[in-house]
Every structure is written in structure tokens, then in C-alpha cells.
Amino acid sequence: RLTPPQLLALVYLAGILIGTALLHLPGVQRPAANLSSIDLLFTATSSICITGLVVADTGEAFTRLGQIIIITLVQIGGLGILTFSTLFAFLTGRRLNFSERQGLVAQLNALNVGGVMPLLRAILAYTFVTELVGAVLLSLRFVPQYGLGEGLYQAVFHSISAYNNGGFVVLSGGMTPYAADPLVSLTISALVILGGLGFLVQLNYVSHLLQPRRNRLLVYSRLTMLTTSILLVLGTLIILALEWNNSRTLGALSTPGRFLAAFFQSMTPRSGGFSTVNIEAMNTATIFTVIGLMFIGANSGSTGGGIKTSTFAILVGSAWNMVRGRGELIVFRRRVEGENVVRAGSITTLYTLLVATSFFALLATNPKLGFTHLLFETVSAAATVGLSMNTTHLINDPGLLILTALMYLGRIGPLTFAVAFSLRSTQKRNVKYPPERDILVG
Amino acid sequence: RLTPPQLLALVYLAGILIGTALLHLPGVQRPAANLSSIDLLFTATSSICITGLVVADTGEAFTRLGQIIIITLVQIGGLGILTFSTLFAFLTGRRLNFSERQGLVAQLNALNVGGVMPLLRAILAYTFVTELVGAVLLSLRFVPQYGLGEGLYQAVFHSISAYNNGGFVVLSGGMTPYAADPLVSLTISALVILGGLGFLVQLNYVSHLLQPRRNRLLVYSRLTMLTTSILLVLGTLIILALEWNNSRTLGALSTPGRFLAAFFQSMTPRSGGFSTVNIEAMNTATIFTVIGLMFIGANSGSTGGGIKTSTFAILVGSAWNMVRGRGELIVFRRRVEGENVVRAGSITTLYTLLVATSFFALLATNPKLGFTHLLFETVSAAATVGLSMNTTHLINDPGLLILTALMYLGRIGPLTFAVAFSLRSTQKRNVKYPPERDILVG
Ligand SMILES: [K+]
Ligand SMILES: [K+]
């Protein structure tokens, strides 16, 4: 009998294998593409784990059939993580006691989706409606540009890719031509942000807006919304300040275009993976900012990755608390249990160790590629972002396998993965050890 | 009335100002050196904060008088931190309750140094004896090489510099000529390692060896010794593997010389700051390893910096604990209090935010200098290591001021500094907030 973390890990592993097999079918890649089996494994993993890193331009290397397989994997990967994480977010990684289960059920009831099947139906419906609206908006630009059939295809493809934080693009020339186009940039941004908020938060806000008295805003929703907003605004300001006069990035655009592109590039590291300017051409300080935003990532229970906004907020809040000499962490007039703080620390530690180990392995196997380029690539894969400093196609096969493993572990979450396959210490501890207060740290 | 953290912060600030004033005296720098006031502020901070980063070769830029001022600042900085941190390690950053105070006193008594003045005398005597032994060993090489007077001077200077993890070198040609010299390399290593263990750990081991029954080994001593050993061995193996054939680093040495140099370069990031090979010529994977080792640093209450080995060990242990689904962290048959885990997380968070912010500022002010070079420099300054990829002299004045602040904050410790100057929340919380269990993290 599988535990939820084991189920999650195995489902995505199966998805990778099936996706790789499908991409090996004839008529999937264009003859000139010449992608190896490792390239296809990488592409399938990038699709099902909704990352968006690519070894070759998706529009050029894959036929229409191949593109449809990829976007289907993205949609399955996105729905899968939304469902799993909403259902099991409270379960993975720690055993819940009875009162905690009650709390979970009460909250789901508060969201008017008590029960598994109603929840699943709600997620499916919500995803479908959001993607439909996104596709309609995008088609307003793409249909005039590409004609009805191709325009609708492009609109649907990129709406799915954006809402699931997929990061795959099949537009010839990528998204760069739309850097100053509010319709495309803002539609994609809205879809990415909604996807990155996660289903619980969205539903909580919608229910609250409809019936404020009946449905209170969860502390979690308010905390993640606040953190997301702060990161968005801060990122936009930093990118504006640093890239304003960089002729290879914002400098080439009109003033409103610069604001739009700065906002877009601040939004996308939270795991969208699309870019409307050449990341590689940015200043190193901007690139470091993007790396930081990718590492923090999006919300728990969303299609985004990273350590998650709530983890980051709790770590910073807890540190600030210690500075102020306060015993308890209070967020929106609620006391955060110490267990949450320890858990946030452990997730960040595991995540950092995973990123550091993979980065080390990538540097050792690809010594000629740049430190910055590979660090960017590593964090992008671990946080399932999909942005690249145009490096992915230069990485050798051992490097691609490292990134493949990293995208998978990043999607599942290193803690969930470790919990899924670690041996539980079944023997009860009968020994009570005396406490040790005086271990100096820092 | 000043609190201990405030006292620590102000004493080192005063040290920096006095040191800077002394270095402005005539006859301190050689005429050709032409160091600006900011250069001298940087040098004084690097000395009193026992970092070892230099804007110019210490032996070439400073006269004998200047060098003596520098090494005196190093000695004062080292003694200061040993005394302060031994006395106040248990006090800084959190209010101790009565039983914790009792525990501290009991442990100091166990080390046979109950009371402030006996402790101070013990530290002074221990430092003097260790540095004397180091100087005698080093003079066996330097006296034949430089003659009696100059040889003894070099021996004393580098013994003080090494035991205090000072990182200053006045040998013409630096330490590189001694890469394969066991006498110099191992003496320097022993001094750096002893200094980086901290006074409590050294005294605990010495007392334990002399009277095993009366003086038990503290959990803290065993934990830090284990972590230090693991990091030393792991670092040596990684450097050996990656640099074996690099003709610009280990590849140029004999086989025993390679082992010796790999050990030396694995030891030095724990905050020695000496190097016997050119760090800049190493592979990027090796450089990343050195950055990681610098970030972890040495022991609490030592002359070293970084987040500290115990902090790192507790974070990793706590994460592993969560993977195994265990509730309590057990180290050497002792239960680590949850407060220690939260504190380790907070210290690491503050430290990471400090390093990230400074790195960002350094990139923004010095956009032409490399990402890797500046990252290395930032971590080296924050962890008061003093290693450099030959970058310091290229950094402009705003950058040097950032690094100056960073060396100071790294020496004091970001948490201690923040605690020292933050407003305590004096108002008692009469409101009890309800707990919030269900904040998703990760
Ligand atoms: K993505
Ligand atoms: K140092």
C-alpha cells in the first residue's frame, strides 16, 4: 500500500517514462531536429514536470503532433500537481493527528468543495475556464497575425503553457516580439500568476469575495498573496533600475514597454519560464535577482516550484522575530506553530543541498560552461522555472541527466521525495534522552 | 548600560576607527603604495575583524611599522573575539533563564576556569603558548631562509596571523612557494585549525584528555569536532579529484605535494585565508566547493567566521530527522532543544540575506567584474576568510565600503548585530493569539 508521497513520486516517474516513449514515436520530431533519446527524456521530463527547459526550439524541432504531446504532458503535469498538492498538501511529509485532519476537512468545506471528487471536478472546471479565457484573449492577437487555424492553435497552446507554468513556447522568434505588447504580456502574466498562486488560494479568494462572511480568508492565502505581491513589485523596480539603459534588454523599448517588460521579467521567475527579453544580456546584478526569485518560487499547491513563498516568509519572519527577541511568530494575528518553522528550515536546507550538489556535478561535468550560466540553469531546473541564459543546448549528456533528475525532484519536492523513499524508523524510542540546551550556533 | 551584544559591536567599531587612524600615521605605508583613506579603512577592518582581504600586498605596501600595527590589530581582534564569545556565547541573541545560566557556569567550572578573570588569563596564556610553539616551528624554516632577525619576525608574524585566522601574509611571493613544504604547510594548518575550533572546544578536549573522568566531553565539542573532520576530509578529497591534473594548481606538484596542497586548501576556507595555490586558477567546481566551505565556516566562539559548523550540523541533522519522520533531534544521545533548531535556521537566514544583499550591491556597483569573482569575494568577506580570486584590488571604492561593512558584520555576526541595535518590543503581549497549524511550506 503506497503512501501519498510515494504515489506522487511514482505517478510523475510513470509520466516521464510514458512521455519519453510517446516522443520516440515516428512523426513527432522534424527530420532536421535529430534529437537523441536523452534529449527526448529531457524534453518529456521538462513537459510533465512543467519546467520548460528545452534542448532545441520546440516549434522548430517538433511537428504539430510532437507539440500536442508536449502540451498534453504539460496539462497533465499541471492538473496532477494541483490535485495532488491540494489533496495531500497537509499530508505529505508529516503525519497528521486527528485534529489536524479535522482542520483540513473544515477548510475544504469552507471552500465549498468537501470531498475528493467535488474537489477534482472543481479543479478541472476552474482550469478549463481560466485557460479558455486566456486563449480567447491571446487569440485576439494571434488570429489576426497567423490566420484563424494557426492563430487559435497558438492561443490555446500558450494559454495552457502559461496557466500550468509550463514555459514552452512554439512561436517562431519566441516571446521577445511581444515585450511591449500589453495584450500578450499581461494575459500571459495573469495566467502565470494565477497558476502560481495555487488552487486553494484562488478558490479561497473567490469564495471570500462572493460570500465574505461565510468564507474567511485563510492566513495562508493572505500570507502568500502578500509575499507574492512584495516580490513582484520589488523585482519590477530592481529590473527597471538596473536595465533601464541596457540597450540589449529594456533600453531598446519605449518607456511604457520598459515598465511592461520589467514587470514581465519580475513575474516569470515565480515559475512561468517565459521571457520577453534576452536574460543572458542582462546585468549580473539583475541575473542574480532572477536567480533569487526563482529559488523562492511560487505558492505551495500550485503549478510553480521553488522553496515556496510561504517557506520564505516564515524563515524571514522567524529570523526577524529572533532579532526582536520575541518568542512566538505571529502572522496576521495567528501564532505559527514551531513545527512549521522547523519544517520551513528543513525544506530550505534539503532544497539548498539538492541545488548545491547538482550545481557541483554540473560544473564538474561541464567545466567549460560558465559558472553563472550553470548556476542559473540549475536553479531554473530545481525550481521548475524553465528560464535559461541560452545554455541548455550546450550541456552534455551527463549534464542533461543531472538536470532531468533535478526537474523531477524539484517537481516532487526534495522533502516529499526523501520522505517517500526513506525507511521509517519503525522502532519506537523507549529511551528518553536528556535535553541539551547549550549547543552554540552561529 | 550596554548589553553584551552592544558592547561587542561597539568595541569592534572602536577598533576599526583606532586602527584606521593608526594606519594613517606617517611611516606606515611605503611611499610607492599610495593607499587612499578608504584603502586604509578597509585594511584596518580586515585586520581587527581578522579577515585578511587586502587591497595591496601587505609586505610590499606597508613598512615594518605598518605590518606590526596590522598584526597587533589581528591579535587584539582574535583575543577579543575569543574572550567575548567564550563569555557571552550563551548570552548573545537570547535571554537566558536561570537554569541556563547555571548550566553555563557549571560547564565553565568543568573546564576549571570558573570566573571571568581566570578565564581571560587562561585564554591569554593558551594563545601565547600556542603561538610560541607555532613561531618556533616556523622559524625552523624561515631563519635558515631569511637570517635570524628577519626569519624570527616572519615566524612570529605568521604564527599570530595563522592562530587568529588572520590571513595576512608578508612573505614576498606569498605562501605559494611552501605548497609542498610539510613544515610550513602543516604548522600553519595546525594553528588555523586550533584557532578555528575555538577556545571552549580546545580546553574541553585538553581537560578531558588530562582527567577523563572529571571532565566529560561536551556534546558541543564532539559535534563540532566531528563536523570539522568530515568537512576537512571531504574537502581534501574533492580538491584532489578535481585539481589532480590541473597544471596551474595541484598538477604542478609532486604526488605528496598534491595531497598536502589539497589538504591545505580544504583547511583554509574554514577561515584561515592563506592559500598555497592560486585559487583563481582552480576549476569552477572546486571554487564552488571552497565557497561552500567558507559559508559554513568554523566553530562558534572561535577566531573563524561563517554560519558555524554546529549551525550547519543542526540544520542538516534536523532536515534528515524530518525525512525520517522523527520528532526530536538527537545528537550524541542528547535531545537538541527545538529552540536551537529555530535559532540555527534564523542565523542562516540572516546570514544568507546579508550575503545576498551585499553580493547584489557589489554586482551593481562593479558590473564589469565577474559574477564568480565577486561571489567568492563576498562570501570570503562575510565569513571573514580572506581568500580571494585576485579580485580585491580591482574593486572600486563603493565596493570596498560594502566589503568593509560586510567584514564587520561577519565578525560580529548578523544576528548579534541585529539584536544589539534593534528595539526590543517592550510592550508585553497580553493578547494570546490562536495557533495556526496549517500554513503550507515547501
Ligand atoms: K515553468
Ligand atoms: K581570515
Tab-separated table of C-alpha atoms in Angstrom, chain A residues 3-337:
chain	number	residue	atom	x	y	z
A	3	THR	CA	1.705	6.435	0.912
A	4	PRO	CA	0.644	9.708	-0.773
A	5	PRO	CA	4.249	10.870	-1.237
A	6	GLN	CA	5.163	7.529	-2.827
A	7	LEU	CA	2.118	7.757	-5.099
A	8	LEU	CA	3.066	11.282	-6.181
A	9	ALA	CA	6.667	10.271	-6.881
A	10	LEU	CA	5.685	7.161	-8.843
A	11	VAL	CA	2.960	8.889	-10.865
A	12	TYR	CA	5.406	11.502	-12.134
A	13	LEU	CA	8.039	8.872	-12.796
A	14	ALA	CA	5.484	6.951	-14.870
A	15	GLY	CA	4.570	10.202	-16.637
A	16	ILE	CA	8.204	10.753	-17.580
A	17	LEU	CA	8.583	7.240	-18.969
A	18	ILE	CA	5.313	7.342	-20.933
A	19	GLY	CA	6.112	10.842	-22.209
A	20	THR	CA	9.577	9.749	-23.344
A	21	ALA	CA	8.077	6.745	-25.140
A	22	LEU	CA	5.490	8.958	-26.882
A	23	LEU	CA	8.170	11.406	-28.041
A	24	HIS	CA	10.012	8.458	-29.631
A	25	LEU	CA	7.048	7.817	-31.976
A	26	PRO	CA	7.659	8.473	-35.668
A	27	GLY	CA	6.417	11.833	-36.949
A	28	VAL	CA	6.998	13.561	-33.607
A	29	GLN	CA	10.229	15.377	-34.334
A	30	ARG	CA	11.070	17.077	-37.579
A	31	PRO	CA	13.765	15.247	-39.591
A	32	ALA	CA	16.314	18.042	-39.209
A	33	ALA	CA	15.988	18.100	-35.418
A	34	ASN	CA	17.898	14.872	-34.834
A	35	LEU	CA	17.209	14.697	-31.092
A	36	SER	CA	18.772	11.812	-29.147
A	37	SER	CA	16.972	9.604	-26.643
A	38	ILE	CA	18.484	11.637	-23.794
A	39	ASP	CA	17.195	14.823	-25.448
A	40	LEU	CA	13.715	13.285	-25.613
A	41	LEU	CA	13.872	12.053	-21.999
A	42	PHE	CA	14.873	15.587	-21.027
A	43	THR	CA	12.003	17.097	-23.060
A	44	ALA	CA	9.412	14.702	-21.633
A	45	THR	CA	10.600	15.420	-18.078
A	46	SER	CA	10.599	19.152	-18.742
A	47	SER	CA	6.985	18.787	-20.013
A	48	ILE	CA	5.426	16.591	-17.328
A	49	CYS	CA	7.310	18.439	-14.590
A	50	ILE	CA	6.097	21.709	-16.196
A	51	THR	CA	9.549	23.240	-16.322
A	52	GLY	CA	10.029	24.453	-19.880
A	53	LEU	CA	13.776	23.995	-20.301
A	54	VAL	CA	14.436	22.891	-23.896
A	55	VAL	CA	17.439	21.468	-25.748
A	56	ALA	CA	16.035	22.805	-29.028
A	57	ASP	CA	13.359	25.308	-30.061
A	58	THR	CA	10.065	23.468	-29.509
A	59	GLY	CA	8.404	24.985	-32.592
A	60	GLU	CA	11.312	24.102	-34.864
A	61	ALA	CA	12.293	20.683	-33.527
A	62	PHE	CA	8.835	19.136	-33.095
A	63	THR	CA	5.983	18.574	-35.537
A	64	ARG	CA	2.452	19.620	-34.662
A	65	LEU	CA	1.943	16.091	-33.274
A	66	GLY	CA	5.034	16.450	-31.111
A	67	GLN	CA	3.915	19.836	-29.854
A	68	ILE	CA	0.488	18.438	-28.939
A	69	ILE	CA	2.127	15.597	-26.998
A	70	ILE	CA	4.266	18.134	-25.142
A	71	ILE	CA	1.386	20.480	-24.261
A	72	THR	CA	-0.732	17.473	-23.183
A	73	LEU	CA	2.063	16.365	-20.850
A	74	VAL	CA	2.197	19.916	-19.505
A	75	GLN	CA	-1.572	19.919	-18.894
A	76	ILE	CA	-1.461	16.510	-17.174
A	77	GLY	CA	1.559	17.552	-15.122
A	78	GLY	CA	-0.182	20.761	-14.078
A	79	LEU	CA	-3.515	19.160	-13.209
A	80	GLY	CA	-1.702	16.360	-11.417
A	81	ILE	CA	0.252	18.675	-9.165
A	82	LEU	CA	-2.784	20.865	-8.474
A	83	THR	CA	-4.886	17.868	-7.459
A	84	PHE	CA	-2.200	16.061	-5.536
A	85	SER	CA	-0.956	19.065	-3.692
A	86	THR	CA	-4.420	20.307	-2.817
A	87	LEU	CA	-5.447	16.903	-1.532
A	88	PHE	CA	-2.214	15.919	0.110
A	89	ALA	CA	-0.546	19.217	0.893
A	90	PHE	CA	-1.398	18.733	4.509
A	91	LEU	CA	-0.450	15.083	4.421
A	92	THR	CA	2.929	14.941	2.733
A	93	GLY	CA	5.919	14.997	4.899
A	94	ARG	CA	4.327	14.640	8.282
A	95	ARG	CA	1.758	12.513	9.945
A	96	LEU	CA	-1.346	14.454	10.787
A	97	ASN	CA	-3.101	13.866	14.019
A	98	PHE	CA	-6.867	13.699	14.184
A	99	SER	CA	-7.469	17.362	14.976
A	100	GLU	CA	-5.303	18.407	12.056
A	101	ARG	CA	-7.304	16.214	9.710
A	102	GLN	CA	-10.445	17.816	11.064
A	103	GLY	CA	-8.923	21.216	10.358
A	104	LEU	CA	-8.180	20.252	6.768
A	105	VAL	CA	-11.666	18.937	6.158
A	106	ALA	CA	-13.170	22.024	7.762
A	107	GLN	CA	-11.137	24.257	5.474
A	108	LEU	CA	-12.079	22.343	2.367
A	109	ASN	CA	-15.698	22.574	3.468
A	110	ALA	CA	-15.215	26.291	3.931
A	111	LEU	CA	-14.209	26.360	0.294
A	112	ASN	CA	-17.438	24.545	-0.574
A	113	VAL	CA	-15.635	21.575	-2.044
A	114	GLY	CA	-15.919	18.945	0.671
A	115	GLY	CA	-14.814	15.567	-0.633
A	116	VAL	CA	-12.357	14.300	-3.202
A	117	MET	CA	-14.469	14.089	-6.365
A	118	PRO	CA	-16.111	17.513	-5.979
A	119	LEU	CA	-12.642	18.956	-5.434
A	120	LEU	CA	-11.290	17.258	-8.548
A	121	ARG	CA	-14.263	18.470	-10.598
A	122	ALA	CA	-13.789	21.979	-9.228
A	123	ILE	CA	-10.101	21.989	-10.187
A	124	LEU	CA	-10.831	20.690	-13.686
A	125	ALA	CA	-13.602	23.220	-14.269
A	126	TYR	CA	-11.580	26.086	-12.875
A	127	THR	CA	-8.553	25.189	-15.004
A	128	PHE	CA	-10.645	24.811	-18.138
A	129	VAL	CA	-12.445	28.141	-17.693
A	130	THR	CA	-9.232	30.045	-16.919
A	131	GLU	CA	-7.412	28.574	-19.888
A	132	LEU	CA	-10.391	29.281	-22.154
A	133	VAL	CA	-10.464	32.946	-21.140
A	134	GLY	CA	-6.694	33.105	-21.636
A	135	ALA	CA	-6.941	31.520	-25.074
A	136	VAL	CA	-9.682	33.937	-26.165
A	137	LEU	CA	-7.597	36.934	-25.113
A	138	LEU	CA	-4.453	35.600	-26.803
A	139	SER	CA	-6.371	34.807	-29.991
A	140	LEU	CA	-7.245	38.492	-30.299
A	141	ARG	CA	-3.567	38.979	-31.139
A	142	PHE	CA	-2.601	35.660	-32.718
A	143	VAL	CA	-5.578	35.162	-35.100
A	144	PRO	CA	-5.018	38.447	-36.984
A	145	GLN	CA	-1.321	37.636	-37.064
A	146	TYR	CA	-1.352	33.930	-38.031
A	147	GLY	CA	-4.847	33.385	-39.521
A	148	LEU	CA	-7.745	31.577	-37.862
A	149	GLY	CA	-6.487	27.986	-37.532
A	150	GLU	CA	-2.870	28.654	-36.659
A	151	GLY	CA	-3.817	31.671	-34.506
A	152	LEU	CA	-6.269	29.639	-32.412
A	153	TYR	CA	-3.708	26.848	-32.035
A	154	GLN	CA	-1.076	29.308	-30.823
A	155	ALA	CA	-3.575	30.917	-28.431
A	156	VAL	CA	-4.642	27.575	-26.908
A	157	PHE	CA	-1.080	26.239	-26.706
A	158	HIS	CA	0.280	29.275	-24.895
A	159	SER	CA	-2.735	29.644	-22.617
A	160	ILE	CA	-2.250	26.054	-21.411
A	161	SER	CA	1.517	26.549	-21.224
A	162	ALA	CA	1.117	29.743	-19.181
A	163	TYR	CA	-1.573	28.673	-16.697
A	164	ASN	CA	0.360	25.492	-15.904
A	165	ASN	CA	3.591	27.483	-15.591
A	166	GLY	CA	4.797	25.274	-18.436
A	167	GLY	CA	7.202	27.693	-20.051
A	168	PHE	CA	7.006	26.054	-23.504
A	169	VAL	CA	6.794	28.412	-26.477
A	170	VAL	CA	6.196	27.476	-30.125
A	171	LEU	CA	6.034	30.997	-31.559
A	172	SER	CA	8.741	31.487	-34.156
A	173	GLY	CA	11.001	34.081	-32.581
A	174	GLY	CA	9.735	33.247	-29.082
A	175	MET	CA	8.010	35.839	-26.898
A	176	THR	CA	10.568	38.597	-27.430
A	177	PRO	CA	8.495	40.327	-30.163
A	178	TYR	CA	5.695	40.791	-27.585
A	179	ALA	CA	7.882	42.538	-24.980
A	180	ALA	CA	5.975	45.813	-25.401
A	181	ASP	CA	2.606	44.223	-26.287
A	182	PRO	CA	0.256	44.649	-23.300
A	183	LEU	CA	-2.338	42.147	-24.578
A	184	VAL	CA	0.045	39.182	-24.863
A	185	SER	CA	2.337	40.162	-21.981
A	186	LEU	CA	-0.453	40.833	-19.491
A	187	THR	CA	-2.551	37.809	-20.489
A	188	ILE	CA	0.442	35.500	-20.120
A	189	SER	CA	1.345	37.220	-16.822
A	190	ALA	CA	-2.166	36.851	-15.433
A	191	LEU	CA	-2.260	33.154	-16.333
A	192	VAL	CA	1.186	32.504	-14.847
A	193	ILE	CA	0.374	34.389	-11.642
A	194	LEU	CA	-2.968	32.618	-11.192
A	195	GLY	CA	-1.312	29.242	-11.770
A	196	GLY	CA	1.454	30.134	-9.346
A	197	LEU	CA	-0.975	31.156	-6.612
A	198	GLY	CA	-2.316	27.633	-6.414
A	199	PHE	CA	-5.867	26.366	-6.419
A	200	LEU	CA	-6.603	26.707	-2.700
A	201	VAL	CA	-5.608	30.359	-2.606
A	202	GLN	CA	-7.570	31.240	-5.737
A	203	LEU	CA	-10.673	29.424	-4.569
A	204	ASN	CA	-10.354	30.925	-1.116
A	205	TYR	CA	-10.239	34.443	-2.553
A	206	VAL	CA	-13.108	33.796	-4.975
A	207	SER	CA	-15.302	32.277	-2.243
A	208	HIS	CA	-14.392	35.111	0.079
A	209	LEU	CA	-15.277	37.764	-2.496
A	210	LEU	CA	-18.610	36.089	-3.188
A	211	GLN	CA	-19.532	35.423	0.436
A	212	PRO	CA	-17.197	37.377	2.733
A	213	ARG	CA	-18.997	36.413	5.924
A	214	ARG	CA	-19.261	32.733	5.313
A	215	ASN	CA	-15.751	32.201	3.924
A	216	ARG	CA	-12.975	33.780	5.882
A	217	LEU	CA	-9.639	34.393	4.185
A	218	LEU	CA	-7.150	31.758	5.331
A	219	VAL	CA	-3.958	33.015	6.952
A	220	TYR	CA	-2.103	31.006	4.334
A	221	SER	CA	-3.896	32.831	1.492
A	222	ARG	CA	-3.168	36.252	2.922
A	223	LEU	CA	0.473	35.432	3.682
A	224	THR	CA	1.208	34.060	0.216
A	225	MET	CA	-0.671	36.871	-1.538
A	226	LEU	CA	1.288	39.465	0.437
A	227	THR	CA	4.635	37.773	-0.241
A	228	THR	CA	3.865	37.318	-3.934
A	229	SER	CA	2.903	40.985	-4.270
A	230	ILE	CA	6.008	42.236	-2.487
A	231	LEU	CA	8.279	40.070	-4.638
A	232	LEU	CA	6.518	41.173	-7.826
A	233	VAL	CA	6.829	44.886	-7.052
A	234	LEU	CA	10.374	44.649	-5.713
A	235	GLY	CA	11.520	42.585	-8.707
A	236	THR	CA	9.964	45.034	-11.162
A	237	LEU	CA	11.658	48.022	-9.515
A	238	ILE	CA	15.060	46.315	-9.414
A	239	ILE	CA	14.868	45.257	-13.064
A	240	LEU	CA	13.724	48.737	-14.098
A	241	ALA	CA	16.566	50.409	-12.223
A	242	LEU	CA	19.291	48.089	-13.454
A	243	GLU	CA	18.199	47.541	-17.061
A	244	TRP	CA	16.708	50.943	-17.949
A	245	ASN	CA	19.657	51.920	-20.121
A	246	ASN	CA	20.794	48.433	-21.184
A	247	SER	CA	20.322	48.612	-24.948
A	248	ARG	CA	20.288	44.810	-25.220
A	249	THR	CA	17.307	44.467	-22.831
A	250	LEU	CA	14.916	47.217	-21.664
A	251	GLY	CA	16.893	50.026	-23.256
A	252	ALA	CA	15.614	49.029	-26.700
A	253	LEU	CA	11.971	49.572	-25.696
A	254	SER	CA	9.667	52.596	-25.291
A	255	THR	CA	9.094	53.879	-21.748
A	256	PRO	CA	5.768	52.019	-21.244
A	257	GLY	CA	7.389	48.997	-22.883
A	258	ARG	CA	10.190	49.101	-20.327
A	259	PHE	CA	7.707	49.022	-17.457
A	260	LEU	CA	5.795	46.178	-19.077
A	261	ALA	CA	8.926	44.144	-19.779
A	262	ALA	CA	10.318	44.761	-16.280
A	263	PHE	CA	7.049	43.539	-14.777
A	264	PHE	CA	7.040	40.502	-17.087
A	265	GLN	CA	10.624	39.531	-16.200
A	266	SER	CA	9.843	40.009	-12.496
A	267	MET	CA	6.755	37.807	-12.789
A	268	THR	CA	8.253	34.987	-14.808
A	269	PRO	CA	10.852	33.617	-12.319
A	270	ARG	CA	8.000	32.690	-9.934
A	271	SER	CA	7.923	29.755	-12.288
A	272	GLY	CA	6.457	30.863	-15.599
A	273	GLY	CA	9.633	30.399	-17.548
A	274	PHE	CA	8.669	32.683	-20.431
A	275	SER	CA	10.863	35.669	-21.200
A	276	THR	CA	10.355	38.704	-23.409
A	277	VAL	CA	13.943	39.915	-23.182
A	278	ASN	CA	17.218	38.020	-23.526
A	279	ILE	CA	18.097	37.010	-19.959
A	280	GLU	CA	21.733	36.422	-20.921
A	281	ALA	CA	22.091	40.090	-21.936
A	282	MET	CA	21.050	41.365	-18.507
A	283	ASN	CA	23.463	42.831	-15.946
A	284	THR	CA	24.902	40.335	-13.491
A	285	ALA	CA	23.040	42.026	-10.615
A	286	THR	CA	19.741	41.522	-12.472
A	287	ILE	CA	20.607	37.907	-13.217
A	288	PHE	CA	21.331	37.335	-9.535
A	289	THR	CA	17.939	38.878	-8.674
A	290	VAL	CA	16.225	36.497	-11.108
A	291	ILE	CA	18.112	33.544	-9.579
A	292	GLY	CA	16.910	34.619	-6.129
A	293	LEU	CA	13.300	34.960	-7.274
A	294	MET	CA	13.450	31.533	-8.956
A	295	PHE	CA	14.811	29.963	-5.777
A	296	ILE	CA	11.945	31.393	-3.717
A	297	GLY	CA	9.403	30.356	-6.354
A	298	ALA	CA	5.633	30.287	-6.163
A	299	ASN	CA	2.998	29.012	-3.723
A	300	SER	CA	2.629	25.559	-2.255
A	301	GLY	CA	-0.056	23.569	-4.033
A	302	SER	CA	0.450	25.474	-7.271
A	303	THR	CA	1.966	24.698	-10.649
A	304	GLY	CA	5.064	26.672	-9.602
A	305	GLY	CA	8.229	25.468	-7.903
A	306	GLY	CA	10.967	26.747	-5.614
A	307	ILE	CA	11.077	26.636	-1.829
A	308	LYS	CA	7.701	28.440	-1.951
A	309	THR	CA	6.673	31.934	-0.875
A	310	SER	CA	5.264	30.793	2.478
A	311	THR	CA	8.510	28.984	3.349
A	312	PHE	CA	10.477	32.125	2.560
A	313	ALA	CA	8.062	34.338	4.504
A	314	ILE	CA	8.202	32.094	7.567
A	315	LEU	CA	12.010	31.941	7.511
A	316	VAL	CA	12.346	35.704	7.229
A	317	GLY	CA	9.584	36.306	9.777
A	318	SER	CA	11.156	33.869	12.197
A	319	ALA	CA	14.601	35.455	11.847
A	320	TRP	CA	13.132	38.914	12.364
A	321	ASN	CA	11.300	37.555	15.391
A	322	MET	CA	14.570	36.385	16.882
A	323	VAL	CA	16.137	39.771	16.244
A	324	ARG	CA	13.284	41.411	18.136
A	325	GLY	CA	13.630	38.911	20.962
A	326	ARG	CA	10.106	37.577	20.565
A	327	GLY	CA	9.256	34.021	21.416
A	328	GLU	CA	6.435	33.310	19.019
A	329	LEU	CA	5.938	34.049	15.354
A	330	ILE	CA	2.637	35.889	14.833
A	331	VAL	CA	1.263	36.179	11.303
A	332	PHE	CA	-1.992	38.028	10.740
A	333	ARG	CA	-2.887	37.648	14.422
A	334	ARG	CA	-2.274	33.912	14.370
A	335	ARG	CA	0.524	32.133	16.162
A	336	VAL	CA	2.624	29.999	13.774
A	337	GLU	CA	3.404	26.670	15.389
